[in-house]
Amino acid sequence: MNGSMRVGHVLGVPLRMHWSVPVLVALLAYGLGHETLPAWTPGHSDAAYAAASVIGAALLMGSLLLHEAAHAVAARRKGVPVEDVTLWALGGMTQMGRPRTAGVALLVAVSGPITSLVIGGAGIGAGIGVNGLFGWGIPAAVLVWLGWANLLLGVFNLLPAAPLDGGRVVQAVLWWRTGDRERAERAAGRSGQIFGMAMIAFGWVAFIRGSTGGLWFALIGLFMVIIANAERQHATVTAALRGVRVADAMSHPVAVGADWLTVDRFIDEVAAPARHSVLPVIDFEGRPSGLVSLRGLAAVPSETRGAQRVRDVATPVSRCTLAVPGDLLNEVMERGARPGGGMPILVVDHGHLEGIVTAHDVTRLFQLHALGMSAAPPKSSPL
């Protein structure tokens, strides 16, 4: 997600945090310390409320992390690759590959809400216990608040609309009943769009009537509409590319450059004449060693381009998506869920570069499918 940065790892999965998370923590802490706690446990100092509110907000973010970690653990145990977990103002997102079966998809979908519901019940129970045994009003109130927040999170995420976990459940069930994965994804995406638009309308009406929380509902609805629309489009493209081999989509011949060239020579001799935005590079033995982009070349200071080798700024082949000509394009594209994966795809056969598949190539195939035509023979096209 744009605007996020890596802050560590959770269960071996990279953890990223969006810039909006500190804003969310501040808003939650303010509401807890200035409204909820004074109403539930009056008579304490402002310092006590402030300290408890910060702790409560941090605990809620930790529970959101556990929700997403549950998705990641369930996915990895079933062989689904997980790229990262990102926390942001609307909760969290776990970037992962596509489950192979409807059963795995269902398990991964329900793992997060179940975790939130368990945390919610434990929080409420712990709060009641702390208050009954020790009479600690503020800690008990924070635990009960945390418990109710997680219960609401779990229930909300079970609503049958993508990209919520409930939408994933609907998708898994439809996939199991119809045997058509893409149809199930489109149906879940459609429900997400409808539900998101309803949330936008509700939030806007609430805001007009004086509830500032309505803007939050509208923002969540907008997020749902955008993601659900993207997922519907992805399912449509996947259906259009079903059965297409990499050889049918790749561009070839491909302009390549030697990775031992200096950056300035590579720009003058390879990048400029090729008119491509991304170029494969090869080693001394003629094997592909990675990809270099014009953006990466431009980031090299002009005073060091005469000494720095292009291999130093290229994405190494170990982080590129590789395929052989006979691979199914859909399956190869799913590998983009792993770190460094995605477009373009280097097509390699017995160590030699045969071609490359770019986003332009995939878009062309989809457009041909919409026209009722099959893929044209391999060609050379701009990246």
Coordinates of C-alpha atoms in Angstrom, one line a residue:
M1 CA 0.0 0.0 0.0
N2 CA 1.3 3.4 -0.9
G3 CA 2.3 5.6 2.1
S4 CA 3.3 2.6 4.2
M5 CA 6.7 1.6 5.6
R6 CA 8.1 -1.7 7.0
V7 CA 8.3 -1.7 10.7
G8 CA 9.3 -5.3 11.4
H9 CA 8.0 -8.8 11.1
V10 CA 5.2 -10.7 12.6
L11 CA 5.4 -14.5 12.6
G12 CA 8.0 -14.3 9.9
V13 CA 5.8 -12.1 7.7
P14 CA 6.9 -8.5 6.9
L15 CA 4.8 -6.0 8.9
R16 CA 4.1 -2.6 7.3
M17 CA 2.4 0.4 8.9
H18 CA 0.6 3.2 7.0
W19 CA 1.0 6.8 7.9
S20 CA -2.6 6.9 9.0
V21 CA -2.0 4.5 11.9
P22 CA -0.6 7.1 14.3
V23 CA -3.6 9.4 13.4
L24 CA -6.0 6.6 14.2
V25 CA -4.2 5.9 17.5
A26 CA -4.5 9.6 18.4
L27 CA -8.2 9.7 17.6
L28 CA -9.0 6.5 19.5
A29 CA -7.0 7.7 22.5
Y30 CA -8.7 11.1 22.5
G31 CA -12.2 9.6 22.3
L32 CA -11.4 7.0 25.0
G33 CA -9.8 9.5 27.3
H34 CA -12.2 12.4 26.9
E35 CA -15.5 10.7 26.5
T36 CA -15.7 7.0 27.2
L37 CA -13.6 6.6 30.4
P38 CA -14.9 9.8 32.1
A39 CA -18.5 8.6 31.5
W40 CA -17.9 5.0 32.6
T41 CA -15.6 5.7 35.6
P42 CA -16.0 9.4 36.7
G43 CA -13.9 11.1 39.4
H44 CA -10.4 10.3 38.2
S45 CA -7.6 12.7 37.2
D46 CA -7.0 13.8 33.6
A47 CA -3.6 12.2 33.7
A48 CA -5.1 8.8 34.6
Y49 CA -7.6 9.0 31.8
A50 CA -4.8 10.1 29.3
A51 CA -2.5 7.2 30.3
A52 CA -5.3 4.7 30.1
S53 CA -6.5 6.0 26.8
V54 CA -3.1 5.6 25.2
I55 CA -2.8 2.1 26.5
G56 CA -6.3 1.2 25.3
A57 CA -5.6 2.5 21.8
A58 CA -2.3 0.6 21.6
L59 CA -4.1 -2.6 22.7
L60 CA -6.7 -2.2 20.1
M61 CA -4.1 -1.8 17.4
G62 CA -2.4 -4.9 18.8
S63 CA -5.7 -6.8 18.5
L64 CA -6.0 -5.6 14.9
L65 CA -2.6 -7.0 14.3
L66 CA -3.6 -10.4 15.8
H67 CA -6.7 -10.4 13.5
E68 CA -4.4 -10.1 10.4
A69 CA -1.8 -12.4 11.8
A70 CA -4.5 -15.1 12.1
H71 CA -5.2 -14.7 8.4
A72 CA -1.5 -15.0 7.6
V73 CA -1.0 -18.1 9.8
A74 CA -4.0 -19.9 8.4
A75 CA -2.8 -19.1 4.8
R76 CA 0.7 -20.2 5.3
R77 CA -0.3 -23.4 7.0
K78 CA -2.3 -24.3 3.9
G79 CA 0.5 -23.4 1.5
V80 CA -0.8 -20.0 0.4
P81 CA 2.1 -17.5 0.0
V82 CA 1.8 -14.4 2.2
E83 CA 3.6 -11.2 1.1
D84 CA 3.0 -8.8 4.1
V85 CA 0.6 -7.5 6.7
T86 CA -0.2 -3.8 6.6
L87 CA -1.9 -1.8 9.3
W88 CA -3.8 1.3 8.4
A89 CA -6.6 3.6 9.5
L90 CA -9.4 1.3 8.5
G91 CA -7.9 -1.8 10.1
G92 CA -5.5 -4.1 8.3
M93 CA -4.7 -5.9 5.1
T94 CA -3.0 -9.2 4.5
Q95 CA -1.5 -9.5 1.0
M96 CA -1.4 -13.1 0.0
G97 CA -1.8 -15.5 -2.9
R98 CA -5.0 -17.1 -4.1
P99 CA -6.1 -20.2 -2.1
R100 CA -6.2 -23.4 -4.2
T101 CA -9.5 -24.7 -2.9
A102 CA -12.8 -23.3 -1.6
G103 CA -12.1 -25.0 1.8
V104 CA -8.8 -23.3 2.2
A105 CA -10.4 -19.9 1.2
L106 CA -13.1 -20.4 3.8
L107 CA -10.6 -21.3 6.5
V108 CA -8.4 -18.3 5.8
A109 CA -11.5 -16.0 5.7
V110 CA -13.0 -17.0 9.0
S111 CA -9.7 -17.1 11.0
G112 CA -9.6 -13.3 11.4
P113 CA -13.1 -12.7 12.7
I114 CA -12.9 -15.7 15.0
T115 CA -9.7 -14.3 16.5
S116 CA -11.4 -10.9 17.0
L117 CA -14.5 -12.5 18.6
V118 CA -12.3 -14.5 21.0
I119 CA -10.3 -11.4 22.0
G120 CA -13.6 -9.5 22.5
G121 CA -15.0 -12.1 24.8
A122 CA -11.8 -12.4 26.7
G123 CA -11.5 -8.6 27.1
I124 CA -15.0 -8.3 28.5
G125 CA -14.6 -11.2 30.8
A126 CA -11.2 -9.9 32.0
G127 CA -12.7 -6.4 32.6
I128 CA -15.6 -7.8 34.7
G129 CA -13.2 -9.9 36.6
V130 CA -10.7 -7.1 37.3
N131 CA -13.5 -4.8 38.5
G132 CA -15.1 -7.5 40.7
L133 CA -11.9 -8.8 42.3
F134 CA -9.8 -5.7 42.6
G135 CA -12.2 -2.8 42.0
W136 CA -9.8 -1.2 39.5
G137 CA -12.3 0.9 37.6
I138 CA -10.2 2.4 34.9
P139 CA -8.3 -0.8 33.9
A140 CA -11.6 -2.7 33.9
A141 CA -13.2 -0.1 31.7
V142 CA -10.3 -0.2 29.2
L143 CA -10.6 -4.0 29.0
V144 CA -14.4 -3.9 28.5
W145 CA -14.0 -1.2 25.9
L146 CA -11.3 -3.3 24.1
G147 CA -13.6 -6.3 24.3
W148 CA -16.6 -4.6 22.8
A149 CA -14.4 -3.0 20.1
N150 CA -13.2 -6.4 19.0
L151 CA -16.7 -7.9 19.1
L152 CA -17.8 -5.2 16.8
L153 CA -14.8 -5.7 14.6
G154 CA -15.5 -9.4 14.3
V155 CA -19.2 -9.0 13.6
F156 CA -18.6 -6.2 11.1
N157 CA -16.0 -8.2 9.2
L158 CA -18.5 -11.1 8.9
L159 CA -20.9 -8.9 6.8
P160 CA -21.3 -10.6 3.4
A161 CA -19.5 -8.1 1.3
A162 CA -16.0 -8.1 -0.2
P163 CA -13.3 -7.1 0.8
L164 CA -14.6 -7.9 4.3
D165 CA -14.0 -11.4 5.6
G166 CA -17.7 -12.1 5.3
G167 CA -17.4 -11.4 1.6
R168 CA -14.6 -14.0 1.4
V169 CA -16.8 -16.5 3.1
V170 CA -19.6 -15.9 0.6
Q171 CA -17.0 -16.2 -2.2
A172 CA -15.7 -19.5 -0.8
V173 CA -19.2 -21.0 -0.4
L174 CA -20.3 -19.9 -4.0
W175 CA -17.0 -21.3 -5.3
W176 CA -17.7 -24.6 -3.6
R177 CA -21.3 -24.8 -4.8
T178 CA -20.7 -23.7 -8.4
G179 CA -17.2 -24.8 -9.0
D180 CA -16.5 -21.4 -10.7
R181 CA -14.0 -19.4 -8.8
E182 CA -14.2 -16.3 -10.9
R183 CA -18.0 -16.2 -10.9
A184 CA -17.9 -16.4 -7.1
E185 CA -15.3 -13.6 -6.9
R186 CA -17.4 -11.4 -9.1
A187 CA -20.5 -12.0 -7.0
A188 CA -18.6 -11.2 -3.8
G189 CA -17.2 -8.0 -5.4
R190 CA -20.7 -7.0 -6.5
S191 CA -22.0 -7.4 -3.0
G192 CA -19.1 -5.3 -1.7
Q193 CA -19.9 -2.5 -4.2
I194 CA -23.5 -2.4 -3.1
F195 CA -22.8 -2.5 0.6
G196 CA -20.1 0.1 0.2
M197 CA -22.4 2.5 -1.6
A198 CA -25.0 2.0 1.1
M199 CA -22.4 2.8 3.8
I200 CA -21.4 6.0 1.9
A201 CA -25.1 7.1 1.7
F202 CA -25.7 6.3 5.4
G203 CA -22.5 8.0 6.5
W204 CA -23.3 11.1 4.5
V205 CA -26.8 11.4 5.8
A206 CA -25.5 10.9 9.4
F207 CA -22.9 13.6 8.8
I208 CA -25.5 16.1 7.5
R209 CA -27.6 15.4 10.6
G210 CA -24.7 16.4 12.8
S211 CA -22.8 13.1 13.5
T212 CA -19.1 13.5 12.7
G213 CA -18.8 9.7 12.8
G214 CA -20.8 9.6 9.6
L215 CA -17.6 10.7 7.7
W216 CA -15.9 7.6 9.1
F217 CA -18.7 5.3 7.7
A218 CA -18.5 7.1 4.4
L219 CA -14.7 6.6 4.2
I220 CA -15.0 2.9 5.0
G221 CA -17.7 2.6 2.3
L222 CA -15.6 4.3 -0.3
F223 CA -12.7 2.0 0.5
M224 CA -15.0 -1.0 0.1
V225 CA -16.3 0.2 -3.3
I226 CA -12.8 0.8 -4.6
I227 CA -11.4 -2.6 -3.5
A228 CA -14.5 -4.5 -4.5
N229 CA -14.5 -3.0 -8.0
A230 CA -10.8 -3.9 -8.4
E231 CA -11.5 -7.4 -7.3
R232 CA -14.4 -7.8 -9.8
Q233 CA -12.1 -6.5 -12.6
H234 CA -9.4 -9.0 -11.5
A235 CA -11.8 -11.9 -11.6
T236 CA -13.0 -10.8 -15.1
V237 CA -9.4 -10.7 -16.4
T238 CA -8.6 -14.0 -14.8
A239 CA -11.6 -15.6 -16.5
A240 CA -10.5 -14.1 -19.8
L241 CA -7.0 -15.5 -19.5
R242 CA -8.1 -19.0 -18.4
G243 CA -6.1 -21.6 -20.4
V244 CA -3.8 -19.0 -22.0
R245 CA -0.1 -20.1 -22.1
V246 CA 2.8 -17.7 -21.4
A247 CA 4.0 -18.3 -24.9
D248 CA 0.8 -16.9 -26.3
A249 CA 1.2 -13.7 -24.4
M250 CA 4.9 -12.9 -24.3
S251 CA 6.6 -10.3 -26.4
H252 CA 9.7 -11.3 -28.3
P253 CA 12.3 -10.7 -29.4
V254 CA 13.2 -8.6 -26.4
A255 CA 15.8 -5.7 -26.2
V256 CA 18.3 -6.7 -23.6
G257 CA 21.5 -5.2 -22.2
A258 CA 24.6 -6.5 -20.5
D259 CA 24.6 -6.1 -16.7
W260 CA 28.3 -5.3 -16.6
L261 CA 27.9 -2.1 -18.5
T262 CA 28.1 1.2 -16.7
V263 CA 24.9 3.0 -16.1
D264 CA 25.7 5.8 -18.6
R265 CA 26.7 3.3 -21.3
F266 CA 23.6 1.3 -20.7
I267 CA 21.4 4.4 -21.0
D268 CA 23.1 5.5 -24.3
E269 CA 23.5 2.1 -25.9
V270 CA 20.5 0.1 -24.7
A271 CA 17.8 2.1 -22.9
A272 CA 17.5 5.1 -25.3
P273 CA 17.3 3.1 -28.5
A274 CA 15.0 0.5 -27.1
R275 CA 12.3 3.0 -26.0
H276 CA 11.3 0.6 -23.3
S277 CA 10.6 1.5 -19.6
V278 CA 11.8 -1.8 -18.3
L279 CA 14.6 -3.9 -19.7
P280 CA 16.0 -7.4 -19.0
V281 CA 19.7 -7.6 -18.3
I282 CA 22.0 -10.6 -19.0
D283 CA 25.3 -11.8 -17.5
F284 CA 28.5 -12.8 -19.2
E285 CA 27.1 -16.2 -20.1
G286 CA 24.0 -14.7 -21.7
R287 CA 21.6 -15.7 -19.0
P288 CA 19.0 -13.3 -17.6
S289 CA 20.3 -11.7 -14.4
G290 CA 17.5 -9.3 -13.6
L291 CA 15.4 -6.3 -14.7
V292 CA 16.2 -2.6 -14.7
S293 CA 13.8 0.3 -15.1
L294 CA 14.2 3.8 -16.4
R295 CA 13.1 5.0 -13.1
G296 CA 15.9 3.1 -11.4
L297 CA 18.4 4.4 -13.9
A298 CA 17.2 8.0 -13.4
A299 CA 17.7 7.6 -9.6
V300 CA 21.4 7.1 -10.0
P301 CA 23.3 10.4 -9.5
S302 CA 24.7 11.7 -12.8
E303 CA 28.2 11.9 -11.3
T304 CA 28.3 8.2 -10.5
R305 CA 26.8 6.8 -13.6
G306 CA 30.2 6.5 -15.3
A307 CA 31.4 4.1 -12.6
Q308 CA 28.4 2.3 -11.3
R309 CA 27.4 -1.0 -13.1
V310 CA 23.8 -1.5 -14.2
R311 CA 23.6 -4.8 -12.2
D312 CA 23.9 -2.7 -9.0
V313 CA 20.6 -0.9 -9.8
A314 CA 18.7 -3.8 -11.4
T315 CA 16.2 -6.0 -9.7
P316 CA 18.0 -9.4 -9.4
V317 CA 16.5 -12.3 -11.2
S318 CA 15.8 -14.0 -7.8
R319 CA 13.2 -11.3 -7.1
C320 CA 11.6 -11.4 -10.5
T321 CA 8.7 -13.5 -11.7
L322 CA 9.9 -16.3 -14.0
A323 CA 8.1 -18.6 -16.3
V324 CA 8.6 -21.1 -19.1
P325 CA 6.7 -20.8 -22.3
G326 CA 4.3 -23.6 -21.5
D327 CA 3.2 -22.3 -18.1
L328 CA -0.4 -21.1 -17.7
L329 CA -0.4 -17.3 -17.5
N330 CA -3.0 -17.2 -14.7
E331 CA -0.8 -19.4 -12.5
V332 CA 2.3 -17.4 -13.1
M333 CA 0.5 -14.1 -12.4
E334 CA -0.6 -15.5 -9.0
R335 CA 3.1 -15.7 -8.1
G336 CA 3.1 -12.0 -7.9
A337 CA 1.8 -12.3 -4.4
R338 CA 5.3 -13.2 -3.2
P339 CA 7.8 -10.4 -2.4
G340 CA 9.3 -9.0 -5.5
G341 CA 6.8 -10.8 -7.8
G342 CA 4.5 -9.2 -10.3
M343 CA 4.9 -7.7 -13.7
P344 CA 6.8 -8.0 -16.0
I345 CA 7.3 -11.8 -16.3
L346 CA 10.6 -13.0 -17.6
V347 CA 10.1 -16.1 -19.9
V348 CA 13.1 -18.3 -19.6
D349 CA 13.8 -21.7 -21.2
H350 CA 16.9 -23.7 -20.3
G351 CA 18.6 -20.6 -18.9
H352 CA 17.9 -18.5 -22.0
L353 CA 15.6 -15.5 -22.2
E354 CA 12.7 -16.3 -24.6
G355 CA 10.5 -13.3 -24.1
I356 CA 8.8 -11.1 -21.6
V357 CA 5.1 -10.6 -20.5
T358 CA 4.2 -7.1 -19.5
A359 CA 1.0 -5.4 -18.3
H360 CA 0.6 -4.2 -21.8
D361 CA 0.5 -7.7 -23.1
V362 CA -2.1 -8.8 -20.6
T363 CA -4.3 -5.8 -21.3
R364 CA -4.1 -6.7 -25.0
L365 CA -5.1 -10.3 -24.4
F366 CA -8.1 -9.1 -22.3
Q367 CA -9.2 -6.7 -25.0
L368 CA -8.9 -9.4 -27.7
H369 CA -11.1 -11.7 -25.5
A370 CA -13.7 -8.9 -25.2
L371 CA -13.8 -8.8 -29.0
G372 CA -14.2 -12.6 -29.2
M373 CA -10.8 -13.1 -30.6
S374 CA -7.9 -15.4 -29.5
A375 CA -4.3 -14.2 -28.9
A376 CA -2.3 -13.2 -31.9
P377 CA 1.1 -14.8 -32.5
P378 CA 4.0 -13.6 -30.2
K379 CA 5.2 -10.1 -31.0
S380 CA 7.4 -7.3 -29.9
S381 CA 5.7 -4.6 -27.9
P382 CA 6.7 -1.7 -25.7
L383 CA 6.9 -2.2 -22.0

